[in-house]
């Protein structure tokens, strides 16, 4: 198995590796109002029809960070 810190995948493969849909992954891009940043979490090819390539580990870390923050906020709201 590849080292996941360097795992760069196309959208459909990255979504599968992250356990989310391709639409969710695309919606989380900063260009769509999300938190995943171009040039860090994902990369465009040199042509308009090139696939977006995702850094799976960086995306996983960003999803985790957002999840932890959301859970903390929920726990605080319950108090």
PDB file with SEQRES, HELIX, SHEET and CRYST1 records, atoms N, CA, C and O in Angstrom:
SEQRES   1 A   79  UNK UNK UNK UNK UNK UNK UNK UNK UNK UNK UNK UNK UNK          
SEQRES   2 A   79  UNK UNK UNK UNK UNK UNK UNK UNK UNK UNK UNK UNK UNK          
SEQRES   3 A   79  UNK UNK UNK UNK UNK UNK UNK UNK UNK UNK UNK UNK UNK          
SEQRES   4 A   79  UNK UNK UNK UNK UNK UNK UNK UNK UNK UNK UNK UNK UNK          
SEQRES   5 A   79  UNK UNK UNK UNK UNK UNK UNK UNK UNK UNK UNK UNK UNK          
SEQRES   6 A   79  UNK UNK UNK UNK UNK UNK UNK UNK UNK UNK UNK UNK UNK          
SEQRES   7 A   79  UNK                                                          
HELIX    1 AA1 UNK A    4  UNK A    6  5                                   3    
HELIX    2 AA2 UNK A   11  UNK A   18  1                                   8    
HELIX    3 AA3 UNK A   22  UNK A   27  1                                   6    
HELIX    4 AA4 UNK A   30  UNK A   32  5                                   3    
HELIX    5 AA5 UNK A   56  UNK A   78  1                                  23    
SHEET    1 AA1 3 UNK A   8  UNK A  10  0                                        
SHEET    2 AA1 3 UNK A  53  UNK A  55 -1                                        
SHEET    3 AA1 3 UNK A  42  UNK A  43 -1                                        
CRYST1    1.000    1.000    1.000  90.00  90.00  90.00 P 1           1          
ATOM      1  N   UNK A   1       0.844  -1.191   0.000  1.00  0.00           N  
ATOM      2  CA  UNK A   1       0.000   0.000   0.000  1.00  0.00           C  
ATOM      3  C   UNK A   1       0.880   1.242   0.000  1.00  0.00           C  
ATOM      4  O   UNK A   1       1.936   1.273   0.632  1.00  0.00           O  
ATOM      5  N   UNK A   2       0.422   2.275  -0.727  1.00  0.00           N  
ATOM      6  CA  UNK A   2       1.160   3.523  -0.800  1.00  0.00           C  
ATOM      7  C   UNK A   2       1.150   4.251   0.529  1.00  0.00           C  
ATOM      8  O   UNK A   2       0.256   4.055   1.352  1.00  0.00           O  
ATOM      9  N   UNK A   3       2.142   5.085   0.729  1.00  0.00           N  
ATOM     10  CA  UNK A   3       2.182   5.963   1.888  1.00  0.00           C  
ATOM     11  C   UNK A   3       1.073   6.995   1.725  1.00  0.00           C  
ATOM     12  O   UNK A   3       1.086   7.756   0.758  1.00  0.00           O  
ATOM     13  N   UNK A   4       0.116   7.038   2.644  1.00  0.00           N  
ATOM     14  CA  UNK A   4      -1.041   7.919   2.481  1.00  0.00           C  
ATOM     15  C   UNK A   4      -0.695   9.394   2.617  1.00  0.00           C  
ATOM     16  O   UNK A   4      -1.501  10.246   2.243  1.00  0.00           O  
ATOM     17  N   UNK A   5       0.484   9.719   3.143  1.00  0.00           N  
ATOM     18  CA  UNK A   5       0.841  11.131   3.227  1.00  0.00           C  
ATOM     19  C   UNK A   5       1.123  11.708   1.846  1.00  0.00           C  
ATOM     20  O   UNK A   5       1.050  12.921   1.653  1.00  0.00           O  
ATOM     21  N   UNK A   6       1.440  10.858   0.898  1.00  0.00           N  
ATOM     22  CA  UNK A   6       1.730  11.306  -0.458  1.00  0.00           C  
ATOM     23  C   UNK A   6       0.660  10.880  -1.455  1.00  0.00           C  
ATOM     24  O   UNK A   6       0.837  11.049  -2.662  1.00  0.00           O  
ATOM     25  N   UNK A   7      -0.432  10.337  -0.969  1.00  0.00           N  
ATOM     26  CA  UNK A   7      -1.451   9.793  -1.847  1.00  0.00           C  
ATOM     27  C   UNK A   7      -2.214  10.916  -2.550  1.00  0.00           C  
ATOM     28  O   UNK A   7      -2.915  11.705  -1.915  1.00  0.00           O  
ATOM     29  N   UNK A   8      -2.064  10.967  -3.853  1.00  0.00           N  
ATOM     30  CA  UNK A   8      -2.737  11.967  -4.677  1.00  0.00           C  
ATOM     31  C   UNK A   8      -3.666  11.216  -5.630  1.00  0.00           C  
ATOM     32  O   UNK A   8      -3.216  10.396  -6.430  1.00  0.00           O  
ATOM     33  N   UNK A   9      -4.965  11.504  -5.536  1.00  0.00           N  
ATOM     34  CA  UNK A   9      -5.943  10.758  -6.316  1.00  0.00           C  
ATOM     35  C   UNK A   9      -6.901  11.679  -7.054  1.00  0.00           C  
ATOM     36  O   UNK A   9      -7.104  12.830  -6.669  1.00  0.00           O  
ATOM     37  N   UNK A  10      -7.484  11.150  -8.118  1.00  0.00           N  
ATOM     38  CA  UNK A  10      -8.561  11.849  -8.822  1.00  0.00           C  
ATOM     39  C   UNK A  10      -9.788  11.903  -7.918  1.00  0.00           C  
ATOM     40  O   UNK A  10      -9.864  11.188  -6.919  1.00  0.00           O  
ATOM     41  N   UNK A  11     -10.735  12.744  -8.269  1.00  0.00           N  
ATOM     42  CA  UNK A  11     -11.895  12.999  -7.420  1.00  0.00           C  
ATOM     43  C   UNK A  11     -12.633  11.736  -6.997  1.00  0.00           C  
ATOM     44  O   UNK A  11     -12.890  11.555  -5.807  1.00  0.00           O  
ATOM     45  N   UNK A  12     -12.978  10.863  -7.925  1.00  0.00           N  
ATOM     46  CA  UNK A  12     -13.754   9.678  -7.564  1.00  0.00           C  
ATOM     47  C   UNK A  12     -12.978   8.757  -6.627  1.00  0.00           C  
ATOM     48  O   UNK A  12     -13.549   8.194  -5.693  1.00  0.00           O  
ATOM     49  N   UNK A  13     -11.679   8.606  -6.876  1.00  0.00           N  
ATOM     50  CA  UNK A  13     -10.855   7.751  -6.026  1.00  0.00           C  
ATOM     51  C   UNK A  13     -10.629   8.378  -4.651  1.00  0.00           C  
ATOM     52  O   UNK A  13     -10.633   7.677  -3.639  1.00  0.00           O  
ATOM     53  N   UNK A  14     -10.432   9.689  -4.614  1.00  0.00           N  
ATOM     54  CA  UNK A  14     -10.226  10.400  -3.348  1.00  0.00           C  
ATOM     55  C   UNK A  14     -11.488  10.333  -2.499  1.00  0.00           C  
ATOM     56  O   UNK A  14     -11.412  10.111  -1.291  1.00  0.00           O  
ATOM     57  N   UNK A  15     -12.647  10.523  -3.123  1.00  0.00           N  
ATOM     58  CA  UNK A  15     -13.911  10.448  -2.384  1.00  0.00           C  
ATOM     59  C   UNK A  15     -14.080   9.072  -1.755  1.00  0.00           C  
ATOM     60  O   UNK A  15     -14.494   8.966  -0.600  1.00  0.00           O  
ATOM     61  N   UNK A  16     -13.768   8.038  -2.488  1.00  0.00           N  
ATOM     62  CA  UNK A  16     -13.856   6.674  -1.965  1.00  0.00           C  
ATOM     63  C   UNK A  16     -12.899   6.490  -0.778  1.00  0.00           C  
ATOM     64  O   UNK A  16     -13.278   5.924   0.247  1.00  0.00           O  
ATOM     65  N   UNK A  17     -11.675   6.965  -0.922  1.00  0.00           N  
ATOM     66  CA  UNK A  17     -10.687   6.843   0.143  1.00  0.00           C  
ATOM     67  C   UNK A  17     -11.090   7.630   1.387  1.00  0.00           C  
ATOM     68  O   UNK A  17     -10.752   7.239   2.504  1.00  0.00           O  
ATOM     69  N   UNK A  18     -11.812   8.737   1.200  1.00  0.00           N  
ATOM     70  CA  UNK A  18     -12.226   9.588   2.318  1.00  0.00           C  
ATOM     71  C   UNK A  18     -13.595   9.207   2.882  1.00  0.00           C  
ATOM     72  O   UNK A  18     -13.998   9.712   3.930  1.00  0.00           O  
ATOM     73  N   UNK A  19     -14.300   8.328   2.199  1.00  0.00           N  
ATOM     74  CA  UNK A  19     -15.608   7.894   2.679  1.00  0.00           C  
ATOM     75  C   UNK A  19     -16.694   8.926   2.482  1.00  0.00           C  
ATOM     76  O   UNK A  19     -17.605   9.038   3.302  1.00  0.00           O  
ATOM     77  N   UNK A  20     -16.607   9.679   1.408  1.00  0.00           N  
ATOM     78  CA  UNK A  20     -17.645  10.679   1.107  1.00  0.00           C  
ATOM     79  C   UNK A  20     -17.975  10.605  -0.384  1.00  0.00           C  
ATOM     80  O   UNK A  20     -17.324   9.881  -1.138  1.00  0.00           O  
ATOM     81  N   UNK A  21     -18.973  11.346  -0.792  1.00  0.00           N  
ATOM     82  CA  UNK A  21     -19.333  11.360  -2.206  1.00  0.00           C  
ATOM     83  C   UNK A  21     -18.456  12.342  -2.973  1.00  0.00           C  
ATOM     84  O   UNK A  21     -17.841  13.229  -2.381  1.00  0.00           O  
ATOM     85  N   UNK A  22     -18.403  12.181  -4.273  1.00  0.00           N  
ATOM     86  CA  UNK A  22     -17.647  13.122  -5.101  1.00  0.00           C  
ATOM     87  C   UNK A  22     -18.260  14.510  -5.001  1.00  0.00           C  
ATOM     88  O   UNK A  22     -17.538  15.507  -5.006  1.00  0.00           O  
ATOM     89  N   UNK A  23     -19.589  14.586  -4.911  1.00  0.00           N  
ATOM     90  CA  UNK A  23     -20.251  15.884  -4.792  1.00  0.00           C  
ATOM     91  C   UNK A  23     -19.875  16.587  -3.494  1.00  0.00           C  
ATOM     92  O   UNK A  23     -19.648  17.797  -3.485  1.00  0.00           O  
ATOM     93  N   UNK A  24     -19.807  15.837  -2.401  1.00  0.00           N  
ATOM     94  CA  UNK A  24     -19.405  16.424  -1.122  1.00  0.00           C  
ATOM     95  C   UNK A  24     -17.989  16.961  -1.223  1.00  0.00           C  
ATOM     96  O   UNK A  24     -17.717  18.080  -0.787  1.00  0.00           O  
ATOM     97  N   UNK A  25     -17.102  16.189  -1.784  1.00  0.00           N  
ATOM     98  CA  UNK A  25     -15.717  16.609  -1.929  1.00  0.00           C  
ATOM     99  C   UNK A  25     -15.628  17.894  -2.753  1.00  0.00           C  
ATOM    100  O   UNK A  25     -14.914  18.824  -2.375  1.00  0.00           O  
ATOM    101  N   UNK A  26     -16.333  17.950  -3.853  1.00  0.00           N  
ATOM    102  CA  UNK A  26     -16.317  19.141  -4.705  1.00  0.00           C  
ATOM    103  C   UNK A  26     -16.915  20.354  -3.994  1.00  0.00           C  
ATOM    104  O   UNK A  26     -16.419  21.470  -4.151  1.00  0.00           O  
ATOM    105  N   UNK A  27     -17.980  20.142  -3.211  1.00  0.00           N  
ATOM    106  CA  UNK A  27     -18.610  21.256  -2.486  1.00  0.00           C  
ATOM    107  C   UNK A  27     -17.709  21.836  -1.410  1.00  0.00           C  
ATOM    108  O   UNK A  27     -17.866  22.999  -1.038  1.00  0.00           O  
ATOM    109  N   UNK A  28     -16.774  21.056  -0.907  1.00  0.00           N  
ATOM    110  CA  UNK A  28     -15.888  21.516   0.163  1.00  0.00           C  
ATOM    111  C   UNK A  28     -14.715  22.344  -0.347  1.00  0.00           C  
ATOM    112  O   UNK A  28     -13.912  22.830   0.449  1.00  0.00           O  
ATOM    113  N   UNK A  29     -14.604  22.515  -1.677  1.00  0.00           N  
ATOM    114  CA  UNK A  29     -13.551  23.375  -2.226  1.00  0.00           C  
ATOM    115  C   UNK A  29     -13.843  24.822  -1.871  1.00  0.00           C  
ATOM    116  O   UNK A  29     -15.004  25.227  -1.811  1.00  0.00           O  
ATOM    117  N   UNK A  30     -12.793  25.605  -1.635  1.00  0.00           N  
ATOM    118  CA  UNK A  30     -12.979  27.005  -1.293  1.00  0.00           C  
ATOM    119  C   UNK A  30     -13.711  27.765  -2.403  1.00  0.00           C  
ATOM    120  O   UNK A  30     -14.433  28.722  -2.123  1.00  0.00           O  
ATOM    121  N   UNK A  31     -13.533  27.353  -3.642  1.00  0.00           N  
ATOM    122  CA  UNK A  31     -14.215  28.020  -4.761  1.00  0.00           C  
ATOM    123  C   UNK A  31     -15.723  27.797  -4.708  1.00  0.00           C  
ATOM    124  O   UNK A  31     -16.478  28.494  -5.386  1.00  0.00           O  
ATOM    125  N   UNK A  32     -16.166  26.826  -3.904  1.00  0.00           N  
ATOM    126  CA  UNK A  32     -17.593  26.540  -3.731  1.00  0.00           C  
ATOM    127  C   UNK A  32     -18.080  26.939  -2.335  1.00  0.00           C  
ATOM    128  O   UNK A  32     -19.174  26.559  -1.917  1.00  0.00           O  
ATOM    129  N   UNK A  33     -17.257  27.709  -1.620  1.00  0.00           N  
ATOM    130  CA  UNK A  33     -17.624  28.153  -0.279  1.00  0.00           C  
ATOM    131  C   UNK A  33     -17.160  27.227   0.828  1.00  0.00           C  
ATOM    132  O   UNK A  33     -17.540  27.404   1.986  1.00  0.00           O  
ATOM    133  N   UNK A  34     -16.345  26.243   0.486  1.00  0.00           N  
ATOM    134  CA  UNK A  34     -15.872  25.272   1.470  1.00  0.00           C  
ATOM    135  C   UNK A  34     -14.536  25.645   2.076  1.00  0.00           C  
ATOM    136  O   UNK A  34     -14.105  26.795   1.999  1.00  0.00           O  
ATOM    137  N   UNK A  35     -13.890  24.674   2.672  1.00  0.00           N  
ATOM    138  CA  UNK A  35     -12.658  24.910   3.414  1.00  0.00           C  
ATOM    139  C   UNK A  35     -11.420  24.248   2.819  1.00  0.00           C  
ATOM    140  O   UNK A  35     -10.318  24.430   3.338  1.00  0.00           O  
ATOM    141  N   UNK A  36     -11.579  23.491   1.749  1.00  0.00           N  
ATOM    142  CA  UNK A  36     -10.424  22.844   1.113  1.00  0.00           C  
ATOM    143  C   UNK A  36      -9.803  23.820   0.110  1.00  0.00           C  
ATOM    144  O   UNK A  36     -10.488  24.352  -0.763  1.00  0.00           O  
ATOM    145  N   UNK A  37      -8.508  24.042   0.251  1.00  0.00           N  
ATOM    146  CA  UNK A  37      -7.816  25.074  -0.514  1.00  0.00           C  
ATOM    147  C   UNK A  37      -7.088  24.530  -1.732  1.00  0.00           C  
ATOM    148  O   UNK A  37      -6.393  23.516  -1.668  1.00  0.00           O  
ATOM    149  N   UNK A  38      -7.269  25.239  -2.852  1.00  0.00           N  
ATOM    150  CA  UNK A  38      -6.543  24.904  -4.081  1.00  0.00           C  
ATOM    151  C   UNK A  38      -5.054  25.109  -3.840  1.00  0.00           C  
ATOM    152  O   UNK A  38      -4.647  26.075  -3.195  1.00  0.00           O  
ATOM    153  N   UNK A  39      -4.254  24.201  -4.360  1.00  0.00           N  
ATOM    154  CA  UNK A  39      -2.817  24.288  -4.202  1.00  0.00           C  
ATOM    155  C   UNK A  39      -2.306  23.663  -2.913  1.00  0.00           C  
ATOM    156  O   UNK A  39      -1.096  23.526  -2.731  1.00  0.00           O  
ATOM    157  N   UNK A  40      -3.207  23.285  -2.020  1.00  0.00           N  
ATOM    158  CA  UNK A  40      -2.815  22.619  -0.786  1.00  0.00           C  
ATOM    159  C   UNK A  40      -3.560  21.297  -0.623  1.00  0.00           C  
ATOM    160  O   UNK A  40      -2.934  20.250  -0.457  1.00  0.00           O  
ATOM    161  N   UNK A  41      -4.887  21.337  -0.670  1.00  0.00           N  
ATOM    162  CA  UNK A  41      -5.705  20.131  -0.543  1.00  0.00           C  
ATOM    163  C   UNK A  41      -5.967  19.487  -1.908  1.00  0.00           C  
ATOM    164  O   UNK A  41      -6.098  18.267  -2.012  1.00  0.00           O  
ATOM    165  N   UNK A  42      -6.041  20.301  -2.929  1.00  0.00           N  
ATOM    166  CA  UNK A  42      -6.296  19.780  -4.275  1.00  0.00           C  
ATOM    167  C   UNK A  42      -5.569  20.637  -5.298  1.00  0.00           C  
ATOM    168  O   UNK A  42      -5.180  21.773  -5.029  1.00  0.00           O  
ATOM    169  N   UNK A  43      -5.398  20.053  -6.485  1.00  0.00           N  
ATOM    170  CA  UNK A  43      -4.615  20.693  -7.524  1.00  0.00           C  
ATOM    171  C   UNK A  43      -5.307  20.534  -8.873  1.00  0.00           C  
ATOM    172  O   UNK A  43      -5.869  19.481  -9.176  1.00  0.00           O  
ATOM    173  N   UNK A  44      -5.260  21.583  -9.671  1.00  0.00           N  
ATOM    174  CA  UNK A  44      -5.789  21.537 -11.028  1.00  0.00           C  
ATOM    175  C   UNK A  44      -4.679  21.144 -11.977  1.00  0.00           C  
ATOM    176  O   UNK A  44      -3.506  21.413 -11.720  1.00  0.00           O  
ATOM    177  N   UNK A  45      -5.049  20.508 -13.074  1.00  0.00           N  
ATOM    178  CA  UNK A  45      -4.086  20.193 -14.114  1.00  0.00           C  
ATOM    179  C   UNK A  45      -3.839  21.407 -14.985  1.00  0.00           C  
ATOM    180  O   UNK A  45      -4.338  22.495 -14.699  1.00  0.00           O  
ATOM    181  N   UNK A  46      -3.081  21.228 -16.032  1.00  0.00           N  
ATOM    182  CA  UNK A  46      -2.713  22.345 -16.889  1.00  0.00           C  
ATOM    183  C   UNK A  46      -3.762  22.693 -17.937  1.00  0.00           C  
ATOM    184  O   UNK A  46      -3.619  23.697 -18.635  1.00  0.00           O  
ATOM    185  N   UNK A  47      -4.801  21.895 -18.062  1.00  0.00           N  
ATOM    186  CA  UNK A  47      -5.871  22.144 -19.029  1.00  0.00           C  
ATOM    187  C   UNK A  47      -7.210  22.204 -18.305  1.00  0.00           C  
ATOM    188  O   UNK A  47      -7.344  21.689 -17.195  1.00  0.00           O  
ATOM    189  N   UNK A  48      -8.191  22.829 -18.928  1.00  0.00           N  
ATOM    190  CA  UNK A  48      -9.507  22.922 -18.295  1.00  0.00           C  
ATOM    191  C   UNK A  48     -10.185  21.572 -18.153  1.00  0.00           C  
ATOM    192  O   UNK A  48     -11.051  21.410 -17.293  1.00  0.00           O  
ATOM    193  N   UNK A  49      -9.818  20.607 -18.966  1.00  0.00           N  
ATOM    194  CA  UNK A  49     -10.438  19.283 -18.854  1.00  0.00           C  
ATOM    195  C   UNK A  49      -9.572  18.287 -18.076  1.00  0.00           C  
ATOM    196  O   UNK A  49      -9.889  17.098 -18.027  1.00  0.00           O  
ATOM    197  N   UNK A  50      -8.488  18.763 -17.471  1.00  0.00           N  
ATOM    198  CA  UNK A  50      -7.662  17.899 -16.627  1.00  0.00           C  
ATOM    199  C   UNK A  50      -8.411  17.599 -15.337  1.00  0.00           C  
ATOM    200  O   UNK A  50      -9.147  18.452 -14.841  1.00  0.00           O  
ATOM    201  N   UNK A  51      -8.237  16.400 -14.786  1.00  0.00           N  
ATOM    202  CA  UNK A  51      -8.928  16.081 -13.530  1.00  0.00           C  
ATOM    203  C   UNK A  51      -8.335  16.855 -12.356  1.00  0.00           C  
ATOM    204  O   UNK A  51      -7.162  17.228 -12.368  1.00  0.00           O  
ATOM    205  N   UNK A  52      -9.159  17.087 -11.356  1.00  0.00           N  
ATOM    206  CA  UNK A  52      -8.663  17.644 -10.107  1.00  0.00           C  
ATOM    207  C   UNK A  52      -7.991  16.497  -9.361  1.00  0.00           C  
ATOM    208  O   UNK A  52      -8.530  15.392  -9.295  1.00  0.00           O  
ATOM    209  N   UNK A  53      -6.830  16.758  -8.807  1.00  0.00           N  
ATOM    210  CA  UNK A  53      -6.075  15.762  -8.049  1.00  0.00           C  
ATOM    211  C   UNK A  53      -6.087  16.204  -6.585  1.00  0.00           C  
ATOM    212  O   UNK A  53      -5.803  17.359  -6.269  1.00  0.00           O  
ATOM    213  N   UNK A  54      -6.422  15.263  -5.701  1.00  0.00           N  
ATOM    214  CA  UNK A  54      -6.602  15.557  -4.275  1.00  0.00           C  
ATOM    215  C   UNK A  54      -5.503  14.939  -3.445  1.00  0.00           C  
ATOM    216  O   UNK A  54      -5.109  13.797  -3.682  1.00  0.00           O  
ATOM    217  N   UNK A  55      -4.997  15.687  -2.465  1.00  0.00           N  
ATOM    218  CA  UNK A  55      -4.066  15.152  -1.481  1.00  0.00           C  
ATOM    219  C   UNK A  55      -4.931  14.549  -0.380  1.00  0.00           C  
ATOM    220  O   UNK A  55      -5.490  15.274   0.443  1.00  0.00           O  
ATOM    221  N   UNK A  56      -5.038  13.250  -0.365  1.00  0.00           N  
ATOM    222  CA  UNK A  56      -5.971  12.553   0.519  1.00  0.00           C  
ATOM    223  C   UNK A  56      -5.676  12.825   1.994  1.00  0.00           C  
ATOM    224  O   UNK A  56      -6.599  13.083   2.767  1.00  0.00           O  
ATOM    225  N   UNK A  57      -4.424  12.771   2.386  1.00  0.00           N  
ATOM    226  CA  UNK A  57      -4.084  12.973   3.795  1.00  0.00           C  
ATOM    227  C   UNK A  57      -4.443  14.388   4.253  1.00  0.00           C  
ATOM    228  O   UNK A  57      -5.005  14.562   5.334  1.00  0.00           O  
ATOM    229  N   UNK A  58      -4.130  15.379   3.454  1.00  0.00           N  
ATOM    230  CA  UNK A  58      -4.464  16.757   3.834  1.00  0.00           C  
ATOM    231  C   UNK A  58      -5.972  16.952   3.918  1.00  0.00           C  
ATOM    232  O   UNK A  58      -6.461  17.647   4.809  1.00  0.00           O  
ATOM    233  N   UNK A  59      -6.702  16.348   3.005  1.00  0.00           N  
ATOM    234  CA  UNK A  59      -8.164  16.438   3.043  1.00  0.00           C  
ATOM    235  C   UNK A  59      -8.697  15.741   4.293  1.00  0.00           C  
ATOM    236  O   UNK A  59      -9.581  16.265   4.970  1.00  0.00           O  
ATOM    237  N   UNK A  60      -8.164  14.571   4.595  1.00  0.00           N  
ATOM    238  CA  UNK A  60      -8.597  13.824   5.773  1.00  0.00           C  
ATOM    239  C   UNK A  60      -8.366  14.647   7.043  1.00  0.00           C  
ATOM    240  O   UNK A  60      -9.227  14.694   7.922  1.00  0.00           O  
ATOM    241  N   UNK A  61      -7.218  15.287   7.135  1.00  0.00           N  
ATOM    242  CA  UNK A  61      -6.915  16.125   8.295  1.00  0.00           C  
ATOM    243  C   UNK A  61      -7.872  17.308   8.399  1.00  0.00           C  
ATOM    244  O   UNK A  61      -8.300  17.666   9.496  1.00  0.00           O  
ATOM    245  N   UNK A  62      -8.209  17.915   7.260  1.00  0.00           N  
ATOM    246  CA  UNK A  62      -9.132  19.052   7.262  1.00  0.00           C  
ATOM    247  C   UNK A  62     -10.541  18.612   7.671  1.00  0.00           C  
ATOM    248  O   UNK A  62     -11.207  19.307   8.438  1.00  0.00           O  
ATOM    249  N   UNK A  63     -10.993  17.473   7.167  1.00  0.00           N  
ATOM    250  CA  UNK A  63     -12.306  16.950   7.559  1.00  0.00           C  
ATOM    251  C   UNK A  63     -12.327  16.647   9.051  1.00  0.00           C  
ATOM    252  O   UNK A  63     -13.299  16.956   9.740  1.00  0.00           O  
ATOM    253  N   UNK A  64     -11.251  16.041   9.550  1.00  0.00           N  
ATOM    254  CA  UNK A  64     -11.168  15.712  10.970  1.00  0.00           C  
ATOM    255  C   UNK A  64     -11.225  16.978  11.829  1.00  0.00           C  
ATOM    256  O   UNK A  64     -11.956  17.038  12.818  1.00  0.00           O  
ATOM    257  N   UNK A  65     -10.456  17.970  11.445  1.00  0.00           N  
ATOM    258  CA  UNK A  65     -10.429  19.233  12.202  1.00  0.00           C  
ATOM    259  C   UNK A  65     -11.820  19.868  12.258  1.00  0.00           C  
ATOM    260  O   UNK A  65     -12.256  20.333  13.311  1.00  0.00           O  
ATOM    261  N   UNK A  66     -12.505  19.882  11.126  1.00  0.00           N  
ATOM    262  CA  UNK A  66     -13.859  20.443  11.092  1.00  0.00           C  
ATOM    263  C   UNK A  66     -14.818  19.621  11.947  1.00  0.00           C  
ATOM    264  O   UNK A  66     -15.682  20.177  12.625  1.00  0.00           O  
ATOM    265  N   UNK A  67     -14.668  18.304  11.916  1.00  0.00           N  
ATOM    266  CA  UNK A  67     -15.523  17.431  12.716  1.00  0.00           C  
ATOM    267  C   UNK A  67     -15.317  17.636  14.208  1.00  0.00           C  
ATOM    268  O   UNK A  67     -16.281  17.677  14.972  1.00  0.00           O  
ATOM    269  N   UNK A  68     -14.064  17.765  14.622  1.00  0.00           N  
ATOM    270  CA  UNK A  68     -13.761  18.002  16.038  1.00  0.00           C  
ATOM    271  C   UNK A  68     -14.361  19.337  16.479  1.00  0.00           C  
ATOM    272  O   UNK A  68     -14.972  19.423  17.544  1.00  0.00           O  
ATOM    273  N   UNK A  69     -14.191  20.357  15.675  1.00  0.00           N  
ATOM    274  CA  UNK A  69     -14.733  21.679  16.002  1.00  0.00           C  
ATOM    275  C   UNK A  69     -16.249  21.635  16.111  1.00  0.00           C  
ATOM    276  O   UNK A  69     -16.818  22.220  17.032  1.00  0.00           O  
ATOM    277  N   UNK A  70     -16.908  20.950  15.187  1.00  0.00           N  
ATOM    278  CA  UNK A  70     -18.372  20.851  15.203  1.00  0.00           C  
ATOM    279  C   UNK A  70     -18.849  20.094  16.443  1.00  0.00           C  
ATOM    280  O   UNK A  70     -19.842  20.478  17.061  1.00  0.00           O  
ATOM    281  N   UNK A  71     -18.157  19.039  16.801  1.00  0.00           N  
ATOM    282  CA  UNK A  71     -18.553  18.265  17.984  1.00  0.00           C  
ATOM    283  C   UNK A  71     -18.351  19.049  19.274  1.00  0.00           C  
ATOM    284  O   UNK A  71     -19.165  18.956  20.193  1.00  0.00           O  
ATOM    285  N   UNK A  72     -17.271  19.821  19.347  1.00  0.00           N  
ATOM    286  CA  UNK A  72     -17.036  20.665  20.522  1.00  0.00           C  
ATOM    287  C   UNK A  72     -18.136  21.717  20.651  1.00  0.00           C  
ATOM    288  O   UNK A  72     -18.641  21.967  21.746  1.00  0.00           O  
ATOM    289  N   UNK A  73     -18.501  22.325  19.534  1.00  0.00           N  
ATOM    290  CA  UNK A  73     -19.558  23.332  19.556  1.00  0.00           C  
ATOM    291  C   UNK A  73     -20.879  22.720  19.992  1.00  0.00           C  
ATOM    292  O   UNK A  73     -21.631  23.349  20.736  1.00  0.00           O  
ATOM    293  N   UNK A  74     -21.175  21.506  19.544  1.00  0.00           N  
ATOM    294  CA  UNK A  74     -22.395  20.820  19.940  1.00  0.00           C  
ATOM    295  C   UNK A  74     -22.404  20.526  21.435  1.00  0.00           C  
ATOM    296  O   UNK A  74     -23.420  20.712  22.105  1.00  0.00           O  
ATOM    297  N   UNK A  75     -21.277  20.070  21.949  1.00  0.00           N  
ATOM    298  CA  UNK A  75     -21.176  19.783  23.386  1.00  0.00           C  
ATOM    299  C   UNK A  75     -21.339  21.063  24.209  1.00  0.00           C  
ATOM    300  O   UNK A  75     -21.982  21.050  25.259  1.00  0.00           O  
ATOM    301  N   UNK A  76     -20.764  22.156  23.737  1.00  0.00           N  
ATOM    302  CA  UNK A  76     -20.906  23.432  24.450  1.00  0.00           C  
ATOM    303  C   UNK A  76     -22.351  23.910  24.437  1.00  0.00           C  
ATOM    304  O   UNK A  76     -22.834  24.470  25.421  1.00  0.00           O  
ATOM    305  N   UNK A  77     -23.035  23.688  23.328  1.00  0.00           N  
ATOM    306  CA  UNK A  77     -24.433  24.105  23.207  1.00  0.00           C  
ATOM    307  C   UNK A  77     -25.342  23.311  24.151  1.00  0.00           C  
ATOM    308  O   UNK A  77     -26.374  23.814  24.597  1.00  0.00           O  
ATOM    309  N   UNK A  78     -24.959  22.086  24.446  1.00  0.00           N  
ATOM    310  CA  UNK A  78     -25.752  21.241  25.331  1.00  0.00           C  
ATOM    311  C   UNK A  78     -25.626  21.639  26.801  1.00  0.00           C  
ATOM    312  O   UNK A  78     -26.482  21.298  27.617  1.00  0.00           O  
ATOM    313  N   UNK A  79     -24.561  22.360  27.131  1.00  0.00           N  
ATOM    314  CA  UNK A  79     -24.311  22.739  28.531  1.00  0.00           C  
ATOM    315  C   UNK A  79     -25.218  23.847  28.997  1.00  0.00           C  
ATOM    316  O   UNK A  79     -25.129  24.275  30.148  1.00  0.00           O  
TER     317      UNK A  79                                                      
END                                                                             
